[in-house]
Amino acid sequence: MSTPRPSGVKRWLLPAAFFVVGALITAGIFALLLNIVQRKQEATQPNFQVVQLTDKSFDPAEWGKNFPSQYEGWKNTAINEGVVTPRDPVPAEGDTMVTESKLKKDPRLVTMWQGYAFAVEYNEPRGHAYMLDDQRLVKRTQPPFKQPGACLNCHSSVPEVLDAIGGDPATAWATMNKTPYAEATKWAKHPVTCIDCHDPKTMALTITRPSFLAGMKELKEGLGVKDWDISKATNNEMRAFVCAQCHVEYYFAGDAKTLTFPWDKGLTVTNAIDYYDEIGFSDWTHTLTGGKMLKAQHPDFETWAQGIHAANGVTCADCHMPYKREGAVKVSDHQIGSPLKSEEQINATCLTCHHETEAAMKERVETIQGRWKSAQNISFDALDQLIRDIVAAKQANVNPEWIAAAQQWQRKASFFQDYTVSENSRGFHAPQYSLTIINEVTDAARRGQAALKGITYPVTTDATKNTPLIATPTPAPATTPAATPGATVAPAAPTPLKPIYSAAPAPAPSS
């Protein structure tokens, strides 16, 4: 039997199929190569200039035309992640919602700040988009309180304010600082935006707050670095310095209300109180005790500088503005929030260095913060009791010198406690350092209570700290004849213990 020959149609289909498959493969390879080229082009040109940005580009929406991803992230700072309620009364302008009151959560704050505006209203923080509205509407900036325009340094777009004032920038900055807040805030239209952190021509990180430059110059000089210049800062340093323009401890100096960083002696809380004591500065007089008090601001940068992350070059932006990929482009997250807000965020921040699961990392951080909170509760109780004891001592006409000494201990305990309250990481930025501050609070409060009784704690020196205090054995009583049945034997008189405290009035703390 002969084999049937394939038909003409079948002979034609086979090469046609090969042609189609080959064409599809070729098209696929071409599309892949085209995609690779496009991705490479995206990586080399991450943004397209739609508008020309200048030093007058104050509206972030203009920057958003060139940098839509970053602008979208900045707008997301308006997302409320905490509890908000309507303001009472409802303002005619501005945001109508407000976050939870910290004063209601912990009434000890009210006692600590008696006589100061923070005792009237102090709320949970929220995103940068609200910083100007929240400052304008908080009771601390309303009559009868008289806050200066210097408050705008951290809650408004300063380049925009200085431009509105006009003239020389340095003179305009001085004008903003000393002008009453109710008037100065009229110059502000935006909270902190793109132009506060970026050079509009090069997009490089930049410093727009004169107080930071002055503070860093003093700090560097104290470390022996002469003629320090911000232009010498590395890009990694700038990723912390830009944030440190606002997230720091500061005060308003003199009648000019010049925003000043107390960094001459260093960045620790002890350096700060030594600085304030040396110049005789106080923020207010406590209305219950009469003590000359200090109000801590938000020393996030100074606290971070004492921690392990700073020592290893991990900056604010690494944890609060992590990179994310959009196509071939690497973009930093401009929503600026907690690394713990989601597993995705933990993965993008903590897990770039720590080889743990998201759940384990979150538990680790929360354990640190929980221990900090427990210790802070103890120190806060000690401070609260000291304040109440000073009030009682004044009512009882206790020795004025003893009261004055206790007021000095209150000043230290209150400032150190406030330092931990106003710092935003709940102990995480520098765990050991933060616990040390809390221990200092408890110690100062207890020394203040002792001062009210005329007691001075002995100063521990190198010569005495390693010498144990050993009780002297009581000599055995002399042998006596056996007692007559029914007779009463008088007990031996106890050996009196020598006091370890002197009765002299307690001196004020040195720091």
PDB file of C-alpha atoms in Angstrom, residues 53-59:
ATOM      1  CA  LEU A  53      10.468  76.492  39.586  1.00  0.00           C
ATOM      2  CA  THR A  54      12.025  79.551  41.228  1.00  0.00           C
ATOM      3  CA  ASP A  55      12.652  80.914  44.723  1.00  0.00           C
ATOM      4  CA  LYS A  56       9.133  82.370  44.480  1.00  0.00           C
ATOM      5  CA  SER A  57       7.482  78.968  43.953  1.00  0.00           C
ATOM      6  CA  PHE A  58       5.771  78.727  47.339  1.00  0.00           C
ATOM      7  CA  ASP A  59       2.694  76.736  46.290  1.00  0.00           C
TER       8      ASP A  59
END
